[in-house]
Amino acid sequence: MKNIIKRWTVAATVLVGISSCSDFEEINVNPVAANADQVQVEYFINNSIVSAQQDPHVSERAFVLYWKAAGRQDRTNTLPIGSYNDGWSNDYFNSISGWLNHAYTAIQIADEKIENGNINEYTNNLKQVARIWRVYLLSEMADNFGPIAINGFQGENPDFNSVEEVYDFMLAELKEAVADMDEGVTVPSNVQDLDPAYGYNFNNWKKYANSMRMRLAMRLSQVDEAKAQAEFELAASDEFITNWDESFKVAERPGWDALTGVMTREWNHQYLSPTLNNLMIGLGGISSEELLPSDLHQYIKPEGYFGRKYENHFTTLTNNPSAGYWFDGLHPEIDPRAYKAYIIPGWFDNPEMNRYPSWDLSATGTTTRNLLDGDDVVEEIDAAFTWNAPSIGDWGEKGSRNQVYSWPGTLPRLANKFRNSTSERVFFGSWESYFLIAEAAVRGWNVPHDGQIAYEEGIKQSFDYWNISSYTEEYVASEDYNRAGTSVSWSHTAEPMSKTVTYINGYTGSEETTTFSYPDNHLYQNGNVKNDHLTKIITQKFIAQVPWLPLETWNDHRRLGLPFFENPAVENSLPNLPALGQNNYNESRQEFFPQRLRYPGNLQNNVPEGYQQAINHLGGDDSVLTPLWWAKPE
């Protein structure tokens, strides 16, 4: 057993160029005291799952600054403007390599125990769990970087595999792991305690594997639909995740370790993103009066009002349909999840108002800021009880004259329960199973529900999570469009028409009118379709994945170009997005959006042959803008 541990440790060092563990205590942090001769499979599974929750150092870099930004669940100028940090990527690459090290080791230890006959009744099932979990980690790594080494932890310098080969391997692993698992086996309570997700309920592990297989199969829908369909139909014909209790989730806890919440760093403001804002405004037909206490009703604006226009202080060089405006109140209708997930500025007596950073009152002590012309105040804006999500990008001189759009206290920010390590981090929510099935149905695949039933069940599962199920029936019947031109009702597929809206000229105070046209998303159906069934499904899937699954919202956009992602502002050019400029900011193109993470520099330095293999498989430069194999929006 000591030889196994030593062999895997060397392999990890060769792959990622880091100093890995050299003995059992280092590689196997576990609450049960053990020496190398007593090591058990469940210790390594536990270490892999727990470590993959991402300690605050890694989670800030990967989950928040990369995934939430690229997946448009946060308003952050990192990947969305092509920005990349080698140190962040190195930290994440090294960490996930370690998590994979533990998963591979668990499988190898199980194999040796089975070969030697040194097994418990449940040893084979633990091996299958490790295989399933390893698939998730491989998918996470491949969906970030692209080509990776499937055999990167097998005691030899690894060959890198193409993304297609990685997906073939993962889908086969999930199929075989489910087939080889005996659901009738139970484990003792001390072993159950070492599975933070399911407590070694093997039926739930099987359901997770099938749901993961549906997710990964759907990822191939744009590049190999025949394989995607075949894999998906087999997975959906078996048991999969259908309710919250079966969802793959791990409880967070306060402190500074791997189980500390992934969104806890106080200096990350966790703003409402403009993408999510445009998807939620007007969607579902639920009035803010229904959603908010009566003392806030005075701030709700009338239908057809677009806000105050400050074109000299708010960027207009973006296809964000809200560009140039400040909404000086609350929207008359909004998706009911909005006020649950994000807290209205100035609503200080709301217990979910997050007060980070705790040493600075700018977020929860001040809501009044100025628009300036030189040293002169053009307008003083009180942002209390307003709802805005200004564009990302470069605002140029307009940004320097605007104290409002980036001031923490003026914008909705993520609810406190997601920031204080008291929630459960979701890796696969029950709603996703149904949205995947709805998409499969739209594609004409053989699945257990028709598209509408699955779609509406996905919405119901999401509403149940947010404890707003009383609004579900009214919501799914709504034909109201959001600002991207999509409605909720399955039967309502009429395309939106331009409309006349009123606004206040912020400089003169006069009421004026303008024609509002819904933005064209050229990544999908050449921008001609905004309200078909697939757009509805991915819009609802996006909202449901907030705030736990930003990697999946990024994956869907890379795969389909859905839902509508607005371009960053280009008042000044963005050096890392050279294709986007002031002559084409109203278009949507794949090269306007980040496609992957570059490999960390130490991989190229330490494993040059493997690095070159990876680049050859990638089929393009090692750049943020090189699409992955499966990323083929229409």
Short mmCIF file of C-alpha atoms in Angstrom, two decimals, residues 126-429:
data_model
loop_
_atom_site.label_atom_id
_atom_site.label_comp_id
_atom_site.label_asym_id
_atom_site.label_seq_id
_atom_site.Cartn_x
_atom_site.Cartn_y
_atom_site.Cartn_z
CA LEU A 126 -16.83 2.51 -3.07
CA LYS A 127 -14.79 1.98 -6.20
CA GLN A 128 -17.81 2.84 -8.34
CA VAL A 129 -18.44 5.97 -6.27
CA ALA A 130 -14.84 7.01 -6.81
CA ARG A 131 -15.23 6.46 -10.56
CA ILE A 132 -18.38 8.60 -10.65
CA TRP A 133 -16.75 11.38 -8.66
CA ARG A 134 -13.62 11.20 -10.80
CA VAL A 135 -15.81 11.82 -13.85
CA TYR A 136 -17.14 15.01 -12.32
CA LEU A 137 -13.62 16.26 -11.60
CA LEU A 138 -12.39 15.37 -15.08
CA SER A 139 -15.36 17.20 -16.59
CA GLU A 140 -14.67 20.26 -14.46
CA MET A 141 -11.03 20.31 -15.51
CA ALA A 142 -11.67 19.65 -19.21
CA ASP A 143 -14.48 22.22 -19.38
CA ASN A 144 -12.07 24.82 -18.04
CA PHE A 145 -8.83 24.07 -19.86
CA GLY A 146 -9.72 21.71 -22.71
CA PRO A 147 -7.46 18.71 -23.46
CA ILE A 148 -6.21 17.00 -20.30
CA ALA A 149 -4.43 13.74 -19.44
CA ILE A 150 -6.91 10.99 -18.57
CA ASN A 151 -4.03 8.85 -17.30
CA GLY A 152 -2.29 11.74 -15.60
CA PHE A 153 -2.11 9.99 -12.25
CA GLN A 154 -0.87 6.53 -13.21
CA GLY A 155 2.82 6.64 -12.33
CA GLU A 156 4.20 7.73 -15.69
CA ASN A 157 4.54 10.84 -17.78
CA PRO A 158 1.04 11.18 -19.20
CA ASP A 159 -0.15 11.68 -22.74
CA PHE A 160 -2.74 14.41 -23.08
CA ASN A 161 -6.11 13.49 -24.55
CA SER A 162 -8.42 15.49 -26.75
CA VAL A 163 -11.65 16.82 -25.26
CA GLU A 164 -13.53 14.31 -27.41
CA GLU A 165 -11.50 11.43 -25.93
CA VAL A 166 -12.07 12.75 -22.41
CA TYR A 167 -15.83 12.84 -22.99
CA ASP A 168 -15.84 9.34 -24.46
CA PHE A 169 -14.00 8.11 -21.38
CA MET A 170 -16.29 9.91 -18.93
CA LEU A 171 -19.51 8.68 -20.52
CA ALA A 172 -18.22 5.10 -20.57
CA GLU A 173 -17.13 5.36 -16.93
CA LEU A 174 -20.53 6.53 -15.78
CA LYS A 175 -22.28 3.75 -17.66
CA GLU A 176 -19.97 1.07 -16.26
CA ALA A 177 -19.96 2.43 -12.71
CA VAL A 178 -23.76 2.34 -12.55
CA ALA A 179 -23.84 -1.19 -13.98
CA ASP A 180 -21.22 -2.43 -11.52
CA MET A 181 -22.84 -0.95 -8.40
CA ASP A 182 -24.92 -3.06 -6.03
CA GLU A 183 -27.57 -0.77 -4.55
CA GLY A 184 -28.53 -3.34 -1.91
CA VAL A 185 -25.23 -2.98 -0.08
CA THR A 186 -25.05 -0.85 3.06
CA VAL A 187 -22.11 0.62 4.91
CA PRO A 188 -21.52 1.17 8.63
CA SER A 189 -22.29 4.60 10.07
CA ASN A 190 -18.64 5.56 10.54
CA VAL A 191 -18.10 5.05 6.80
CA GLN A 192 -21.33 6.88 5.92
CA ASP A 193 -19.94 9.89 7.76
CA LEU A 194 -17.08 10.04 5.25
CA ASP A 195 -19.40 10.80 2.33
CA PRO A 196 -20.41 14.47 2.70
CA ALA A 197 -22.82 14.33 -0.24
CA TYR A 198 -24.93 11.19 0.10
CA GLY A 199 -23.73 9.34 3.21
CA TYR A 200 -23.08 6.38 0.87
CA ASN A 201 -26.66 6.01 -0.20
CA PHE A 202 -25.72 4.10 -3.32
CA ASN A 203 -29.10 4.62 -4.98
CA ASN A 204 -28.51 8.36 -4.86
CA TRP A 205 -25.00 7.90 -6.26
CA LYS A 206 -26.53 5.97 -9.14
CA LYS A 207 -29.04 8.76 -9.77
CA TYR A 208 -26.25 11.32 -9.70
CA ALA A 209 -24.24 9.29 -12.20
CA ASN A 210 -27.18 9.11 -14.61
CA SER A 211 -27.91 12.82 -14.26
CA MET A 212 -24.23 13.58 -14.86
CA ARG A 213 -24.37 11.35 -17.91
CA MET A 214 -27.30 13.37 -19.23
CA ARG A 215 -25.38 16.60 -18.62
CA LEU A 216 -22.25 15.38 -20.39
CA ALA A 217 -24.18 13.80 -23.24
CA MET A 218 -26.02 17.06 -23.87
CA ARG A 219 -22.67 18.83 -24.03
CA LEU A 220 -22.05 16.94 -27.28
CA SER A 221 -25.32 18.01 -28.87
CA GLN A 222 -23.75 20.51 -31.26
CA VAL A 223 -20.83 18.34 -32.41
CA ASP A 224 -22.02 14.71 -32.28
CA GLU A 225 -25.78 14.62 -31.92
CA ALA A 226 -26.08 10.90 -32.63
CA LYS A 227 -23.77 10.00 -29.75
CA ALA A 228 -25.34 12.65 -27.54
CA GLN A 229 -28.80 11.24 -28.19
CA ALA A 230 -27.81 7.62 -27.63
CA GLU A 231 -26.02 8.34 -24.36
CA PHE A 232 -28.74 10.64 -23.11
CA GLU A 233 -31.60 8.27 -23.84
CA LEU A 234 -29.91 5.41 -21.99
CA ALA A 235 -29.22 7.57 -18.94
CA ALA A 236 -32.74 9.04 -18.91
CA SER A 237 -34.29 5.57 -19.12
CA ASP A 238 -32.80 4.77 -15.71
CA GLU A 239 -33.15 6.54 -12.36
CA PHE A 240 -31.89 10.10 -12.16
CA ILE A 241 -32.07 13.04 -9.72
CA THR A 242 -35.71 14.11 -9.42
CA ASN A 243 -35.98 16.13 -6.19
CA TRP A 244 -33.99 18.30 -3.82
CA ASP A 245 -33.17 15.46 -1.41
CA GLU A 246 -31.44 13.58 -4.23
CA SER A 247 -29.45 16.62 -5.43
CA PHE A 248 -25.69 16.47 -5.11
CA LYS A 249 -24.84 19.05 -2.46
CA VAL A 250 -22.30 19.48 0.32
CA ALA A 251 -22.83 21.51 3.49
CA GLU A 252 -20.60 24.51 4.02
CA ARG A 253 -19.20 25.59 7.37
CA PRO A 254 -17.62 28.81 8.67
CA GLY A 255 -13.87 29.08 8.94
CA TRP A 256 -11.00 28.77 6.51
CA ASP A 257 -10.82 25.31 5.04
CA ALA A 258 -12.18 23.40 2.07
CA LEU A 259 -15.74 23.45 3.46
CA THR A 260 -15.81 27.21 3.90
CA GLY A 261 -18.32 28.79 1.54
CA VAL A 262 -17.13 29.46 -2.00
CA MET A 263 -18.54 33.02 -1.99
CA THR A 264 -17.35 34.17 1.44
CA ARG A 265 -14.43 36.48 0.61
CA GLU A 266 -15.55 39.86 1.89
CA TRP A 267 -13.90 41.97 -0.80
CA ASN A 268 -15.84 40.21 -3.59
CA HIS A 269 -19.03 42.27 -3.82
CA GLN A 270 -21.10 39.61 -5.62
CA TYR A 271 -23.15 42.11 -7.59
CA LEU A 272 -26.22 41.26 -9.63
CA SER A 273 -24.99 40.76 -13.19
CA PRO A 274 -26.52 42.71 -16.10
CA THR A 275 -27.12 39.39 -17.90
CA LEU A 276 -29.21 37.99 -15.08
CA ASN A 277 -30.92 41.33 -14.58
CA ASN A 278 -32.09 41.50 -18.19
CA LEU A 279 -33.33 37.91 -17.99
CA MET A 280 -35.38 38.61 -14.84
CA ILE A 281 -36.88 42.05 -15.43
CA GLY A 282 -40.52 41.57 -16.44
CA LEU A 283 -40.23 37.79 -16.60
CA GLY A 284 -43.12 35.75 -15.22
CA GLY A 285 -45.78 38.40 -14.70
CA ILE A 286 -45.39 38.49 -10.90
CA SER A 287 -45.75 42.04 -9.59
CA SER A 288 -43.29 43.54 -7.15
CA GLU A 289 -46.28 44.46 -5.02
CA GLU A 290 -46.96 40.74 -4.52
CA LEU A 291 -43.32 40.08 -3.68
CA LEU A 292 -42.45 42.96 -1.37
CA PRO A 293 -43.82 44.36 1.91
CA SER A 294 -46.22 47.28 1.63
CA ASP A 295 -43.76 49.88 2.88
CA LEU A 296 -41.66 49.29 -0.26
CA HIS A 297 -44.53 49.71 -2.71
CA GLN A 298 -43.89 53.46 -2.94
CA TYR A 299 -40.67 52.72 -4.85
CA ILE A 300 -42.30 50.63 -7.58
CA LYS A 301 -42.41 52.39 -10.94
CA PRO A 302 -45.25 52.11 -13.49
CA GLU A 303 -45.35 49.81 -16.50
CA GLY A 304 -43.55 51.11 -19.55
CA TYR A 305 -41.12 53.28 -17.62
CA PHE A 306 -37.45 52.74 -18.44
CA GLY A 307 -35.68 54.94 -15.91
CA ARG A 308 -33.56 58.08 -16.02
CA LYS A 309 -31.32 58.52 -19.02
CA TYR A 310 -27.77 59.79 -18.52
CA GLU A 311 -26.05 59.11 -21.83
CA ASN A 312 -23.03 61.24 -20.85
CA HIS A 313 -22.42 59.26 -17.66
CA PHE A 314 -23.65 55.73 -18.42
CA THR A 315 -22.12 53.74 -21.25
CA THR A 316 -24.10 53.33 -24.43
CA LEU A 317 -21.47 51.37 -26.39
CA THR A 318 -22.85 47.93 -25.59
CA ASN A 319 -25.84 45.89 -26.72
CA ASN A 320 -27.11 45.72 -23.15
CA PRO A 321 -30.77 46.76 -23.60
CA SER A 322 -30.57 48.72 -20.32
CA ALA A 323 -27.52 50.73 -21.43
CA GLY A 324 -27.55 54.47 -20.79
CA TYR A 325 -30.25 54.32 -18.12
CA TRP A 326 -30.40 54.36 -14.35
CA PHE A 327 -33.57 52.79 -12.99
CA ASP A 328 -34.57 55.02 -10.08
CA GLY A 329 -36.92 52.62 -8.36
CA LEU A 330 -38.15 49.03 -8.46
CA HIS A 331 -39.49 47.28 -11.53
CA PRO A 332 -43.24 46.65 -11.63
CA GLU A 333 -42.72 42.98 -12.54
CA ILE A 334 -39.70 40.77 -11.99
CA ASP A 335 -38.84 37.11 -11.61
CA PRO A 336 -39.74 36.28 -7.98
CA ARG A 337 -36.32 34.73 -7.40
CA ALA A 338 -34.68 38.13 -7.90
CA TYR A 339 -35.48 39.56 -4.47
CA LYS A 340 -34.62 36.24 -2.81
CA ALA A 341 -31.19 35.98 -4.35
CA TYR A 342 -30.23 39.67 -4.35
CA ILE A 343 -31.07 42.33 -1.81
CA ILE A 344 -32.42 45.76 -2.73
CA PRO A 345 -29.96 48.57 -1.93
CA GLY A 346 -30.96 50.51 1.18
CA TRP A 347 -33.15 47.71 2.58
CA PHE A 348 -31.04 47.59 5.71
CA ASP A 349 -33.56 45.83 7.92
CA ASN A 350 -33.64 42.83 5.58
CA PRO A 351 -31.75 40.09 7.47
CA GLU A 352 -30.32 38.87 4.16
CA MET A 353 -28.59 42.20 3.53
CA ASN A 354 -24.93 41.25 3.38
CA ARG A 355 -22.62 43.72 5.10
CA TYR A 356 -19.31 42.73 3.54
CA PRO A 357 -16.71 44.05 3.76
CA SER A 358 -17.41 44.22 7.46
CA TRP A 359 -14.76 46.91 8.00
CA ASP A 360 -16.31 49.30 5.44
CA LEU A 361 -19.80 50.82 5.45
CA SER A 362 -19.78 51.66 1.73
CA ALA A 363 -21.98 48.68 0.96
CA THR A 364 -24.65 49.17 3.59
CA GLY A 365 -24.13 52.64 4.99
CA THR A 366 -24.22 54.90 1.93
CA THR A 367 -26.51 54.84 -1.08
CA THR A 368 -26.08 58.42 -2.31
CA ARG A 369 -23.44 59.16 -4.95
CA ASN A 370 -22.83 61.81 -7.57
CA LEU A 371 -22.59 62.20 -11.32
CA LEU A 372 -19.88 64.73 -12.07
CA ASP A 373 -18.80 67.17 -14.75
CA GLY A 374 -15.30 68.06 -13.68
CA ASP A 375 -15.70 69.20 -10.09
CA ASP A 376 -19.35 70.08 -10.55
CA VAL A 377 -22.14 67.78 -9.41
CA VAL A 378 -24.52 67.17 -12.31
CA GLU A 379 -26.86 64.97 -10.34
CA GLU A 380 -26.92 63.46 -6.86
CA ILE A 381 -28.42 59.99 -7.01
CA ASP A 382 -29.92 58.21 -4.04
CA ALA A 383 -29.77 54.52 -4.92
CA ALA A 384 -31.84 53.31 -1.97
CA PHE A 385 -34.64 51.05 -3.19
CA THR A 386 -33.49 51.07 -6.80
CA TRP A 387 -32.64 48.10 -9.01
CA ASN A 388 -29.73 48.29 -11.46
CA ALA A 389 -26.94 46.17 -12.88
CA PRO A 390 -24.66 48.34 -15.04
CA SER A 391 -22.63 46.83 -17.85
CA ILE A 392 -19.15 45.44 -17.46
CA GLY A 393 -16.34 46.53 -19.76
CA ASP A 394 -14.50 49.82 -20.17
CA TRP A 395 -16.59 52.91 -19.47
CA GLY A 396 -13.83 55.35 -20.36
CA GLU A 397 -14.45 58.97 -19.39
CA LYS A 398 -18.07 58.20 -18.53
CA GLY A 399 -16.89 55.90 -15.80
CA SER A 400 -14.58 58.51 -14.30
CA ARG A 401 -17.52 60.93 -14.05
CA ASN A 402 -19.85 58.36 -12.49
CA GLN A 403 -19.60 57.55 -8.79
CA VAL A 404 -22.75 55.47 -8.83
CA TYR A 405 -22.33 52.47 -11.12
CA SER A 406 -19.51 50.77 -9.20
CA TRP A 407 -20.24 51.88 -5.64
CA PRO A 408 -21.11 48.86 -3.47
CA GLY A 409 -24.05 50.44 -1.68
CA THR A 410 -25.87 51.37 -4.87
CA LEU A 411 -26.38 47.94 -6.44
CA PRO A 412 -28.19 44.70 -5.51
CA ARG A 413 -25.79 42.15 -4.07
CA LEU A 414 -26.01 38.45 -3.27
CA ALA A 415 -28.02 37.46 -0.20
CA ASN A 416 -26.17 36.88 3.05
CA LYS A 417 -27.05 33.19 3.31
CA PHE A 418 -24.78 32.46 0.36
CA ARG A 419 -21.90 34.40 1.86
CA ASN A 420 -21.70 33.21 5.47
CA SER A 421 -20.96 29.48 5.00
CA THR A 422 -24.37 28.30 6.20
CA SER A 423 -25.72 26.92 2.91
CA GLU A 424 -25.13 23.75 0.92
CA ARG A 425 -23.01 24.03 -2.19
CA VAL A 426 -24.94 22.47 -5.08
CA PHE A 427 -23.07 20.44 -7.71
CA PHE A 428 -26.20 19.09 -9.38
CA GLY A 429 -29.68 20.38 -8.57
#
